[in-house]
PDB file of C-alpha atoms in Angstrom:
ATOM      1  CA  MET N   1      -0.359   0.111   0.082  1.00 37.00           C
ATOM      2  CA  VAL N   2       2.731   2.767   0.681  1.00 33.00           C
ATOM      3  CA  GLN N   3       4.246   1.497  -2.973  1.00 38.00           C
ATOM      4  CA  GLU N   4       0.939   2.585  -4.499  1.00 40.00           C
ATOM      5  CA  MET N   5       0.598   5.783  -2.500  1.00 41.00           C
ATOM      6  CA  ALA N   6       4.210   6.739  -3.240  1.00 39.00           C
ATOM      7  CA  ARG N   7       3.380   6.468  -6.380  1.00 40.00           C
ATOM      8  CA  VAL N   8       0.927   9.495  -6.659  1.00 40.00           C
ATOM      9  CA  CYS N   9       3.282  11.274  -5.070  1.00 43.00           C
ATOM     10  CA  SER N  10       3.083  13.997  -7.351  1.00 40.00           C
ATOM     11  CA  ALA N  11       1.792  16.875  -6.358  1.00 41.00           C
ATOM     12  CA  GLY N  12       4.747  18.108  -4.367  1.00 45.00           C
ATOM     13  CA  ALA N  13       7.308  16.900  -1.148  1.00 42.00           C
ATOM     14  CA  VAL N  14       4.921  17.912   1.645  1.00 47.00           C
ATOM     15  CA  TRP N  15       1.439  16.617  -0.276  1.00 49.00           C
ATOM     16  CA  CYS N  16       3.862  12.647  -0.194  1.00 50.00           C
ATOM     17  CA  ALA N  17       4.641  13.624   3.164  1.00 46.00           C
ATOM     18  CA  TRP N  18       1.732  13.677   4.697  1.00 50.00           C
ATOM     19  CA  LEU N  19       0.411  11.227   2.077  1.00 49.00           C
ATOM     20  CA  LEU N  20       2.503   7.959   3.606  1.00 42.00           C
ATOM     21  CA  GLY N  21       1.680   9.344   6.741  1.00 47.00           C
ATOM     22  CA  CYS N  22      -2.142   9.228   7.074  1.00 49.00           C
ATOM     23  CA  THR N  23      -1.477   5.549   4.895  1.00 45.00           C
ATOM     24  CA  ILE N  24       0.780   4.435   8.156  1.00 40.00           C
ATOM     25  CA  ALA N  25      -1.665   5.426   9.944  1.00 48.00           C
ATOM     26  CA  LEU N  26      -4.193   3.527   8.929  1.00 51.00           C
ATOM     27  CA  THR N  27      -2.867   0.723   7.963  1.00 44.00           C
ATOM     28  CA  ALA N  28      -1.307   0.776  11.284  1.00 45.00           C
ATOM     29  CA  VAL N  29      -4.797  -0.539  12.705  1.00 43.00           C
ATOM     30  CA  PRO N  30      -6.429  -4.010  13.489  1.00 42.00           C
ATOM     31  CA  ALA N  31      -8.290  -4.915   9.337  1.00 46.00           C
ATOM     32  CA  HIS N  32     -11.711  -4.074  11.145  1.00 49.00           C
ATOM     33  CA  ALA N  33     -15.031  -3.575   8.464  1.00 49.00           C
ATOM     34  CA  ASP N  34     -14.919  -0.067   9.331  1.00 72.00           C
ATOM     35  CA  GLU N  35     -11.560   0.194   9.081  1.00 82.00           C
ATOM     36  CA  ASN N  36     -11.388  -1.245   5.623  1.00 89.00           C
ATOM     37  CA  ALA N  37     -13.906   1.055   4.631  1.00 90.00           C
ATOM     38  CA  ALA N  38     -11.572   4.608   5.659  1.00 91.00           C
ATOM     39  CA  ARG N  39      -8.977   2.374   4.082  1.00 92.00           C
ATOM     40  CA  GLU N  40     -10.176   1.971   0.323  1.00 93.00           C
ATOM     41  CA  ALA N  41     -11.804   5.789   0.086  1.00 94.00           C
ATOM     42  CA  PHE N  42      -8.074   6.935   1.302  1.00 94.00           C
ATOM     43  CA  LEU N  43      -7.160   5.143  -1.374  1.00 94.00           C
ATOM     44  CA  GLU N  44      -9.987   5.856  -4.041  1.00 95.00           C
ATOM     45  CA  GLY N  45      -9.268  10.094  -2.338  1.00 94.00           C
ATOM     46  CA  ALA N  46      -5.378   9.702  -3.479  1.00 93.00           C
ATOM     47  CA  ARG N  47      -6.034   8.616  -6.908  1.00 95.00           C
ATOM     48  CA  HIS N  48      -8.963  11.771  -6.992  1.00 96.00           C
ATOM     49  CA  TYR N  49      -6.105  14.110  -7.224  1.00 94.00           C
ATOM     50  CA  GLU N  50      -3.910  13.110  -8.087  1.00 94.00           C
ATOM     51  CA  ALA N  51      -5.804  13.293 -11.215  1.00 95.00           C
ATOM     52  CA  GLY N  52      -6.869  16.655 -10.491  1.00 95.00           C
ATOM     53  CA  GLU N  53     -10.376  15.830  -9.597  1.00 96.00           C
ATOM     54  CA  TYR N  54     -10.552  17.211  -6.149  1.00 96.00           C
ATOM     55  CA  GLU N  55     -14.249  17.197  -5.779  1.00 96.00           C
ATOM     56  CA  ARG N  56     -14.217  13.865  -5.674  1.00 96.00           C
ATOM     57  CA  ALA N  57     -10.672  13.985  -3.610  1.00 96.00           C
ATOM     58  CA  ALA N  58     -12.483  15.146  -1.012  1.00 96.00           C
ATOM     59  CA  ASP N  59     -15.568  13.293  -0.426  1.00 96.00           C
ATOM     60  CA  ALA N  60     -13.625   9.987  -0.813  1.00 96.00           C
ATOM     61  CA  PHE N  61     -11.249  11.612   2.362  1.00 95.00           C
ATOM     62  CA  GLU N  62     -14.840  12.818   4.116  1.00 95.00           C
ATOM     63  CA  ARG N  63     -15.949   9.430   3.666  1.00 94.00           C
ATOM     64  CA  SER N  64     -12.778   7.701   4.492  1.00 94.00           C
ATOM     65  CA  TYR N  65     -13.230   9.819   7.516  1.00 93.00           C
ATOM     66  CA  VAL N  66     -16.542   8.805   8.495  1.00 91.00           C
ATOM     67  CA  GLU N  67     -16.232   5.584   8.676  1.00 90.00           C
ATOM     68  CA  ARG N  68     -12.655   6.244  10.794  1.00 89.00           C
ATOM     69  CA  PRO N  69     -12.323   9.442  12.382  1.00 91.00           C
ATOM     70  CA  VAL N  70      -8.210   9.633  11.916  1.00 88.00           C
ATOM     71  CA  ALA N  71      -7.281  13.972  12.591  1.00 89.00           C
ATOM     72  CA  VAL N  72      -3.957  12.899   9.809  1.00 86.00           C
ATOM     73  CA  VAL N  73      -7.029  11.851   6.710  1.00 93.00           C
ATOM     74  CA  LEU N  74      -8.166  15.939   7.917  1.00 94.00           C
ATOM     75  CA  PHE N  75      -4.691  17.900   6.610  1.00 92.00           C
ATOM     76  CA  ASN N  76      -5.808  15.388   3.005  1.00 93.00           C
ATOM     77  CA  LEU N  77      -9.832  16.263   3.245  1.00 96.00           C
ATOM     78  CA  ALA N  78      -8.404  20.144   3.661  1.00 96.00           C
ATOM     79  CA  GLN N  79      -5.917  19.921   0.810  1.00 94.00           C
ATOM     80  CA  ALA N  80      -8.519  19.299  -1.200  1.00 95.00           C
ATOM     81  CA  LEU N  81     -11.152  21.336  -0.404  1.00 96.00           C
ATOM     82  CA  ARG N  82      -8.911  23.648  -0.956  1.00 95.00           C
ATOM     83  CA  PHE N  83      -7.925  23.258  -4.729  1.00 95.00           C
ATOM     84  CA  ALA N  84     -11.975  22.632  -5.182  1.00 96.00           C
ATOM     85  CA  GLY N  85     -12.499  26.052  -4.252  1.00 95.00           C
ATOM     86  CA  ARG N  86     -14.192  25.925  -1.193  1.00 96.00           C
ATOM     87  CA  PRO N  87     -11.659  27.824   1.805  1.00 97.00           C
ATOM     88  CA  GLY N  88     -14.783  27.958   3.717  1.00 96.00           C
ATOM     89  CA  GLU N  89     -14.803  24.589   4.428  1.00 96.00           C
ATOM     90  CA  ALA N  90     -10.682  23.708   3.846  1.00 97.00           C
ATOM     91  CA  LEU N  91     -10.050  26.648   6.642  1.00 97.00           C
ATOM     92  CA  ARG N  92     -11.680  24.581   9.120  1.00 96.00           C
ATOM     93  CA  THR N  93     -10.735  21.640   8.217  1.00 96.00           C
ATOM     94  CA  PHE N  94      -7.269  22.833   8.274  1.00 96.00           C
ATOM     95  CA  ARG N  95      -8.971  23.958  12.020  1.00 96.00           C
ATOM     96  CA  GLN N  96     -10.536  20.763  13.205  1.00 95.00           C
ATOM     97  CA  TYR N  97      -7.035  18.737  12.246  1.00 95.00           C
ATOM     98  CA  LEU N  98      -4.824  21.438  14.639  1.00 94.00           C
ATOM     99  CA  SER N  99      -7.138  20.574  17.181  1.00 93.00           C
ATOM    100  CA  ASP N 100      -7.952  17.041  16.901  1.00 92.00           C
ATOM    101  CA  GLU N 101      -4.034  16.078  16.427  1.00 91.00           C
ATOM    102  CA  ALA N 102      -2.819  15.931  19.960  1.00 85.00           C
ATOM    103  CA  ASP N 103       0.292  16.334  18.601  1.00 88.00           C
ATOM    104  CA  PRO N 104       1.555  17.292  14.673  1.00 88.00           C
ATOM    105  CA  GLY N 105       4.735  18.588  15.299  1.00 90.00           C
ATOM    106  CA  ALA N 106       6.400  21.887  15.161  1.00 92.00           C
ATOM    107  CA  ALA N 107       6.336  21.308  11.414  1.00 91.00           C
ATOM    108  CA  ARG N 108       2.820  20.092  10.441  1.00 90.00           C
ATOM    109  CA  ARG N 109       1.449  22.789  12.740  1.00 93.00           C
ATOM    110  CA  ALA N 110       3.902  26.175  10.705  1.00 94.00           C
ATOM    111  CA  ALA N 111       3.307  24.727   7.346  1.00 92.00           C
ATOM    112  CA  VAL N 112      -1.325  24.038   8.762  1.00 94.00           C
ATOM    113  CA  LEU N 113      -0.965  27.472  10.036  1.00 96.00           C
ATOM    114  CA  ALA N 114       1.066  28.967   7.593  1.00 95.00           C
ATOM    115  CA  ALA N 115      -2.538  27.330   4.483  1.00 95.00           C
ATOM    116  CA  ILE N 116      -4.806  28.610   7.750  1.00 97.00           C
ATOM    117  CA  ALA N 117      -3.740  32.319   7.466  1.00 97.00           C
ATOM    118  CA  GLU N 118      -4.003  31.955   3.893  1.00 96.00           C
ATOM    119  CA  LEU N 119      -7.564  31.267   3.307  1.00 97.00           C
ATOM    120  CA  GLU N 120      -8.709  33.594   5.953  1.00 97.00           C
ATOM    121  CA  THR N 121      -7.728  36.102   3.277  1.00 97.00           C
ATOM    122  CA  GLU N 122     -10.006  34.054   0.493  1.00 97.00           C
ATOM    123  CA  THR N 123     -13.325  33.977   3.371  1.00 97.00           C
ATOM    124  CA  GLY N 124     -15.413  35.462   6.140  1.00 97.00           C
ATOM    125  CA  GLU N 125     -17.405  34.135   8.058  1.00 97.00           C
ATOM    126  CA  LEU N 126     -21.451  32.973   8.948  1.00 96.00           C
ATOM    127  CA  ARG N 127     -23.774  33.888  11.972  1.00 94.00           C
ATOM    128  CA  ILE N 128     -26.971  31.826  11.281  1.00 91.00           C
ATOM    129  CA  ALA N 129     -29.575  32.931  14.460  1.00 88.00           C
ATOM    130  CA  VAL N 130     -32.897  30.641  14.036  1.00 82.00           C
ATOM    131  CA  GLU N 131     -35.689  31.545  15.854  1.00 79.00           C
ATOM    132  CA  GLY N 132     -38.283  29.276  16.895  1.00 66.00           C
ATOM    133  CA  GLY N 133     -35.893  26.087  16.569  1.00 67.00           C
ATOM    134  CA  ALA N 134     -32.431  24.810  16.584  1.00 69.00           C
ATOM    135  CA  ALA N 135     -30.913  23.867  13.102  1.00 68.00           C
ATOM    136  CA  PHE N 136     -29.464  20.772  12.334  1.00 74.00           C
ATOM    137  CA  ARG N 137     -28.634  21.034   9.253  1.00 86.00           C
ATOM    138  CA  VAL N 138     -27.295  23.771   6.608  1.00 91.00           C
ATOM    139  CA  GLU N 139     -26.479  22.951   3.038  1.00 93.00           C
ATOM    140  CA  VAL N 140     -24.216  25.999   0.847  1.00 94.00           C
ATOM    141  CA  ASP N 141     -25.228  26.256  -2.658  1.00 94.00           C
ATOM    142  CA  GLY N 142     -26.415  22.573  -2.497  1.00 92.00           C
ATOM    143  CA  ARG N 143     -24.180  21.517  -0.632  1.00 91.00           C
ATOM    144  CA  VAL N 144     -24.544  20.028   3.308  1.00 90.00           C
ATOM    145  CA  LEU N 145     -22.183  20.565   5.461  1.00 90.00           C
ATOM    146  CA  THR N 146     -20.490  18.384   7.667  1.00 87.00           C
ATOM    147  CA  ARG N 147     -18.589  18.298  10.770  1.00 86.00           C
ATOM    148  CA  LEU N 148     -20.476  21.264  11.688  1.00 86.00           C
ATOM    149  CA  ASP N 149     -21.365  23.166  15.231  1.00 86.00           C
ATOM    150  CA  VAL N 150     -24.643  25.653  13.714  1.00 84.00           C
ATOM    151  CA  THR N 151     -24.589  27.147  16.743  1.00 84.00           C
ATOM    152  CA  GLN N 152     -21.418  28.913  16.175  1.00 90.00           C
ATOM    153  CA  PRO N 153     -20.293  31.221  13.148  1.00 94.00           C
ATOM    154  CA  PHE N 154     -18.834  29.149  10.524  1.00 95.00           C
ATOM    155  CA  PRO N 155     -16.171  30.600   7.746  1.00 96.00           C
ATOM    156  CA  LEU N 156     -17.342  30.756   4.007  1.00 96.00           C
ATOM    157  CA  GLY N 157     -15.519  31.418   0.420  1.00 96.00           C
ATOM    158  CA  VAL N 158     -15.978  35.504  -0.115  1.00 97.00           C
ATOM    159  CA  GLY N 159     -18.422  36.211  -2.823  1.00 97.00           C
ATOM    160  CA  ASP N 160     -22.339  35.324  -2.754  1.00 97.00           C
ATOM    161  CA  HIS N 161     -24.662  32.454  -1.532  1.00 96.00           C
ATOM    162  CA  GLN N 162     -27.277  30.690  -1.210  1.00 96.00           C
ATOM    163  CA  VAL N 163     -27.448  29.396   2.414  1.00 95.00           C
ATOM    164  CA  THR N 164     -30.568  26.751   3.053  1.00 93.00           C
ATOM    165  CA  VAL N 165     -31.252  26.294   6.833  1.00 89.00           C
ATOM    166  CA  HIS N 166     -33.476  23.106   7.787  1.00 84.00           C
ATOM    167  CA  ALA N 167     -35.416  22.627  11.659  1.00 77.00           C
ATOM    168  CA  ALA N 168     -36.678  19.548  13.474  1.00 68.00           C
ATOM    169  CA  ALA N 169     -40.714  19.855  12.234  1.00 66.00           C
ATOM    170  CA  SER N 170     -40.247  23.428  10.214  1.00 74.00           C
ATOM    171  CA  GLU N 171     -40.109  23.784   6.671  1.00 76.00           C
ATOM    172  CA  PRO N 172     -36.433  24.758   5.253  1.00 85.00           C
ATOM    173  CA  THR N 173     -35.258  27.980   4.720  1.00 88.00           C
ATOM    174  CA  THR N 174     -33.312  29.172   2.156  1.00 93.00           C
ATOM    175  CA  GLN N 175     -32.460  32.884   2.073  1.00 94.00           C
ATOM    176  CA  SER N 176     -28.824  34.393  -0.570  1.00 96.00           C
ATOM    177  CA  VAL N 177     -25.928  35.422   1.744  1.00 96.00           C
ATOM    178  CA  HIS N 178     -22.879  38.015   0.583  1.00 97.00           C
ATOM    179  CA  ILE N 179     -19.903  37.265   2.784  1.00 97.00           C
ATOM    180  CA  VAL N 180     -16.949  39.825   2.716  1.00 97.00           C
ATOM    181  CA  ALA N 181     -13.554  38.987   3.580  1.00 96.00           C
ATOM    182  CA  GLY N 182     -12.716  39.565   6.933  1.00 95.00           C
ATOM    183  CA  GLN N 183     -16.182  40.203   8.140  1.00 97.00           C
ATOM    184  CA  THR N 184     -18.997  38.733   9.824  1.00 96.00           C
ATOM    185  CA  ALA N 185     -22.671  38.067   7.953  1.00 96.00           C
ATOM    186  CA  ARG N 186     -25.514  37.245   9.531  1.00 95.00           C
ATOM    187  CA  MET N 187     -28.822  34.999   9.032  1.00 93.00           C
ATOM    188  CA  ARG N 188     -31.261  35.215  10.991  1.00 90.00           C
ATOM    189  CA  VAL N 189     -33.971  32.921  10.560  1.00 86.00           C
ATOM    190  CA  ALA N 190     -37.416  32.873  11.284  1.00 81.00           C
ATOM    191  CA  LEU N 191     -38.981  28.993  11.394  1.00 71.00           C
ATOM    192  CA  ALA N 192     -42.250  28.445   9.631  1.00 68.00           C
ATOM    193  CA  ALA N 193     -43.935  25.303  11.273  1.00 65.00           C
ATOM    194  CA  ALA N 194     -44.812  22.269   8.576  1.00 66.00           C
ATOM    195  CA  GLY N 195     -47.489  21.249   8.557  1.00 72.00           C
ATOM    196  CA  PRO N 196     -49.101  18.093   8.895  1.00 81.00           C
ATOM    197  CA  ARG N 197     -47.883  14.543   7.056  1.00 82.00           C
ATOM    198  CA  VAL N 198     -50.511  11.753   6.473  1.00 91.00           C
ATOM    199  CA  TRP N 199     -48.374   8.287   4.616  1.00 90.00           C
ATOM    200  CA  VAL N 200     -50.627   5.843   4.060  1.00 93.00           C
ATOM    201  CA  GLY N 201     -50.343   2.531   3.071  1.00 91.00           C
ATOM    202  CA  THR N 202     -52.203   0.006   1.838  1.00 92.00           C
ATOM    203  CA  ASP N 203     -53.418  -3.647   1.933  1.00 91.00           C
ATOM    204  CA  PRO N 204     -53.776  -4.329  -1.586  1.00 90.00           C
ATOM    205  CA  THR N 205     -51.970  -0.768  -3.051  1.00 87.00           C
ATOM    206  CA  GLY N 206     -53.570   1.238  -5.561  1.00 90.00           C
ATOM    207  CA  ALA N 207     -56.066   2.645  -2.992  1.00 91.00           C
ATOM    208  CA  ARG N 208     -57.738   5.824  -3.492  1.00 93.00           C
ATOM    209  CA  VAL N 209     -56.912   7.810  -0.526  1.00 94.00           C
ATOM    210  CA  TRP N 210     -59.587  11.010  -0.272  1.00 93.00           C
ATOM    211  CA  VAL N 211     -58.753  14.205   2.181  1.00 94.00           C
ATOM    212  CA  ASP N 212     -61.973  16.272   3.429  1.00 93.00           C
ATOM    213  CA  GLY N 213     -64.543  14.635  -0.344  1.00 92.00           C
ATOM    214  CA  GLU N 214     -60.852  15.282  -2.542  1.00 91.00           C
ATOM    215  CA  GLU N 215     -58.878  13.027  -3.365  1.00 92.00           C
ATOM    216  CA  ARG N 216     -55.431  12.892  -3.216  1.00 90.00           C
ATOM    217  CA  GLY N 217     -53.778   9.906  -4.314  1.00 91.00           C
ATOM    218  CA  ARG N 218     -53.588   6.358  -4.269  1.00 91.00           C
ATOM    219  CA  SER N 219     -52.042   4.061  -1.879  1.00 90.00           C
ATOM    220  CA  PRO N 220     -48.878   4.311  -0.980  1.00 91.00           C
ATOM    221  CA  VAL N 221     -49.087   8.542  -0.671  1.00 90.00           C
ATOM    222  CA  GLU N 222     -48.620  11.296   1.702  1.00 88.00           C
ATOM    223  CA  VAL N 223     -50.522  14.151   2.093  1.00 88.00           C
ATOM    224  CA  GLU N 224     -49.160  17.132   3.416  1.00 81.00           C
ATOM    225  CA  LEU N 225     -51.914  19.070   5.043  1.00 84.00           C
ATOM    226  CA  GLU N 226     -53.485  21.995   7.227  1.00 82.00           C
ATOM    227  CA  ALA N 227     -53.133  21.343  11.649  1.00 82.00           C
ATOM    228  CA  GLY N 228     -56.509  20.530  12.509  1.00 88.00           C
ATOM    229  CA  ALA N 229     -59.327  17.995  12.532  1.00 92.00           C
ATOM    230  CA  HIS N 230     -59.991  15.905   9.092  1.00 94.00           C
ATOM    231  CA  ASP N 231     -62.213  13.131   7.279  1.00 94.00           C
ATOM    232  CA  LEU N 232     -60.264  10.852   4.919  1.00 93.00           C
ATOM    233  CA  GLU N 233     -61.311   7.734   3.487  1.00 94.00           C
ATOM    234  CA  VAL N 234     -59.772   5.005   1.966  1.00 94.00           C
ATOM    235  CA  THR N 235     -61.508   2.656  -1.312  1.00 93.00           C
ATOM    236  CA  PHE N 236     -60.777   0.097  -3.517  1.00 91.00           C
ATOM    237  CA  PRO N 237     -63.311  -1.355  -5.966  1.00 90.00           C
ATOM    238  CA  GLY N 238     -64.456  -4.609  -4.002  1.00 88.00           C
ATOM    239  CA  ARG N 239     -63.299  -3.719  -1.245  1.00 91.00           C
ATOM    240  CA  ALA N 240     -64.905  -1.973   1.561  1.00 91.00           C
ATOM    241  CA  SER N 241     -64.191   1.502   2.555  1.00 92.00           C
ATOM    242  CA  ILE N 242     -62.479   2.751   5.133  1.00 93.00           C
ATOM    243  CA  ALA N 243     -62.602   6.265   6.850  1.00 94.00           C
ATOM    244  CA  ARG N 244     -60.382   7.655   9.887  1.00 91.00           C
ATOM    245  CA  SER N 245     -60.870  10.510  11.668  1.00 93.00           C
ATOM    246  CA  LEU N 246     -57.461  12.752  12.575  1.00 91.00           C
ATOM    247  CA  ASP N 247     -57.181  15.691  14.229  1.00 91.00           C
ATOM    248  CA  LEU N 248     -53.216  17.053  13.463  1.00 86.00           C
ATOM    249  CA  GLU N 249     -50.923  19.145  15.253  1.00 81.00           C
ATOM    250  CA  ALA N 250     -48.088  21.404  13.429  1.00 73.00           C
ATOM    251  CA  GLY N 251     -44.712  18.793  12.116  1.00 71.00           C
ATOM    252  CA  GLU N 252     -46.996  16.549  13.245  1.00 80.00           C
ATOM    253  CA  GLN N 253     -45.789  12.545  11.484  1.00 80.00           C
ATOM    254  CA  LEU N 254     -48.534  10.709  11.325  1.00 89.00           C
ATOM    255  CA  ARG N 255     -48.534   6.277   9.122  1.00 91.00           C
ATOM    256  CA  LEU N 256     -51.786   5.222   8.469  1.00 92.00           C
ATOM    257  CA  GLU N 257     -51.553   0.973   7.550  1.00 92.00           C
ATOM    258  CA  LEU N 258     -54.631   0.343   6.945  1.00 92.00           C
ATOM    259  CA  THR N 259     -55.958  -3.828   5.499  1.00 93.00           C
ATOM    260  CA  LEU N 260     -59.196  -3.126   2.975  1.00 89.00           C
ATOM    261  CA  GLY N 261     -61.460  -6.527   3.756  1.00 89.00           C
ATOM    262  CA  PRO N 262     -63.607  -7.991   1.475  1.00 88.00           C
ATOM    263  CA  GLU N 263     -66.195  -5.787   0.712  1.00 76.00           C
ATOM    264  CA  GLU N 264     -69.729  -7.530   2.200  1.00 65.00           C
ATOM    265  CA  ARG N 265     -72.218  -7.327  -0.563  1.00 59.00           C
ATOM    266  CA  LEU N 266     -76.086  -7.424  -0.157  1.00 48.00           C
ATOM    267  CA  ARG N 267     -76.862 -11.076  -0.406  1.00 51.00           C
ATOM    268  CA  ASP N 268     -74.719 -12.045   2.022  1.00 52.00           C
ATOM    269  CA  GLN N 269     -76.131  -9.487   4.613  1.00 57.00           C
ATOM    270  CA  TRP N 270     -78.711 -12.406   5.572  1.00 55.00           C
ATOM    271  CA  TRP N 271     -79.202 -10.486   9.054  1.00 56.00           C
ATOM    272  CA  LEU N 272     -80.271  -7.357   6.781  1.00 58.00           C
ATOM    273  CA  TRP N 273     -82.802  -9.872   4.935  1.00 56.00           C
ATOM    274  CA  ALA N 274     -84.168 -11.655   7.825  1.00 63.00           C
ATOM    275  CA  ALA N 275     -84.645  -7.642   9.633  1.00 63.00           C
ATOM    276  CA  VAL N 276     -86.958  -7.438   5.720  1.00 58.00           C
ATOM    277  CA  GLY N 277     -88.705 -10.390   5.951  1.00 63.00           C
ATOM    278  CA  GLY N 278     -89.475  -9.918   9.463  1.00 65.00           C
ATOM    279  CA  VAL N 279     -90.991  -6.283   8.540  1.00 61.00           C
ATOM    280  CA  ALA N 280     -92.713  -7.616   5.323  1.00 62.00           C
ATOM    281  CA  LEU N 281     -94.581 -10.423   7.155  1.00 65.00           C
ATOM    282  CA  GLY N 282     -95.912  -8.001  10.347  1.00 64.00           C
ATOM    283  CA  ALA N 283     -97.295  -5.682   7.106  1.00 61.00           C
ATOM    284  CA  LEU N 284     -99.063  -8.768   5.505  1.00 61.00           C
ATOM    285  CA  ALA N 285    -100.250  -9.174   9.231  1.00 62.00           C
ATOM    286  CA  VAL N 286    -101.529  -5.468   9.492  1.00 58.00           C
ATOM    287  CA  ILE N 287    -102.750  -5.652   6.140  1.00 60.00           C
ATOM    288  CA  LEU N 288    -104.872  -8.568   6.026  1.00 57.00           C
ATOM    289  CA  ALA N 289    -106.828  -7.431   9.599  1.00 60.00           C
ATOM    290  CA  VAL N 290    -107.768  -4.657   8.276  1.00 56.00           C
ATOM    291  CA  THR N 291    -109.210  -5.558   5.213  1.00 58.00           C
ATOM    292  CA  LEU N 292    -110.863  -8.688   5.357  1.00 54.00           C
ATOM    293  CA  PRO N 293    -114.692  -9.038   7.583  1.00 57.00           C
ATOM    294  CA  PRO N 294    -115.006  -9.901  10.438  1.00 55.00           C
ATOM    295  CA  ASP N 295    -117.378 -13.639  10.397  1.00 55.00           C
ATOM    296  CA  ASP N 296    -120.437 -11.970  11.755  1.00 53.00           C
ATOM    297  CA  PRO N 297    -120.549  -8.731   9.978  1.00 51.00           C
ATOM    298  CA  ALA N 298    -122.642  -6.307  12.123  1.00 51.00           C
ATOM    299  CA  PRO N 299    -126.066  -5.937  10.289  1.00 50.00           C
ATOM    300  CA  LEU N 300    -126.227  -3.628   6.610  1.00 45.00           C
ATOM    301  CA  ASP N 301    -128.101  -0.293   7.010  1.00 49.00           C
ATOM    302  CA  GLY N 302    -130.062   1.168   4.135  1.00 47.00           C
ATOM    303  CA  THR N 303    -132.196   0.633   0.915  1.00 47.00           C
ATOM    304  CA  LEU N 304    -130.733  -3.739   1.516  1.00 42.00           C
ATOM    305  CA  PRO N 305    -133.421  -4.934   4.205  1.00 45.00           C
ATOM    306  CA  THR N 306    -131.761  -5.668   7.410  1.00 42.00           C
ATOM    307  CA  VAL N 307    -129.671  -9.254   7.223  1.00 39.00           C
ATOM    308  CA  GLN N 308    -128.871 -10.998  10.492  1.00 42.00           C
ATOM    309  CA  ALA N 309    -129.595 -14.538   9.936  1.00 42.00           C
ATOM    310  CA  LEU N 310    -126.762 -13.823   6.517  1.00 40.00           C
ATOM    311  CA  HIS N 311    -123.159 -15.487   7.578  1.00 41.00           C
ATOM    312  CA  TRP N 312    -119.865 -15.351   5.376  1.00 40.00           C
ATOM    313  CA  GLY N 313    -119.842 -18.422   5.561  1.00 43.00           C
ATOM    314  CA  SER N 314    -123.157 -18.972   3.829  1.00 41.00           C
ATOM    315  CA  PHE N 315    -121.557 -18.034   0.185  1.00 36.00           C
TER     316      PHE N 315
END
């Protein structure tokens, strides 16, 4: 491995010394799975660096550090970030290296301090103040900043940037910021509470999901709603529909797993037919009682003579 790292040392003696030093540090540990992944990512970063692919080199060195946070890897990462045109992240990474490396040695410390001094002329700082919550992720120009303490000012390269702040239970907020060398820009974020979200999954899938009488898609589907009361209904041909009353709070995340059983057909509802039959028999009995004359009818008054001895049974 050391021979392979020596092969990529065409970028200068200082870079070679640090690269080989990092390789020795990585090969001196037991070969566990995460350490193997760290080593492979480090070698990948070295190859990209040699090819002048500094963005890809930085990504690989970052993965190596995540797998196994060896302080010396930070120097290589900072170098790649520097040549990738990301001076703010390079400056922050050089500073972290000096903080994490217990004894870098006088010469190494001097080299890093010189790099820091140069980068400070190319950067300013950004301080983010969040009202109504705490940020947990920051993106600058579409790239997530790693290893970042968002409660403290952090360096950014001189110029204009699009900064997006993410916070729990809130919508992301994006603002444009202008960074001036040696100065601190401020970004104030008033978080807007995110609307509640309801994820609906069904068995079978493909059921139609209705909220407050409006179709919102077919399952599985995630629906963003306003806080408050809502009526949810899920329908599927040949299956019994399911209805739910929801009372949602701002930022709430609700997950529903629903099973739609077979639709109960009218002919299968024996209890309904029994009830209908009972009602019909009762109605028939009432009709017969009202329409059939009694066995001994009352005498008839009128022009006809009264026939008292006449019985219905004589006909």
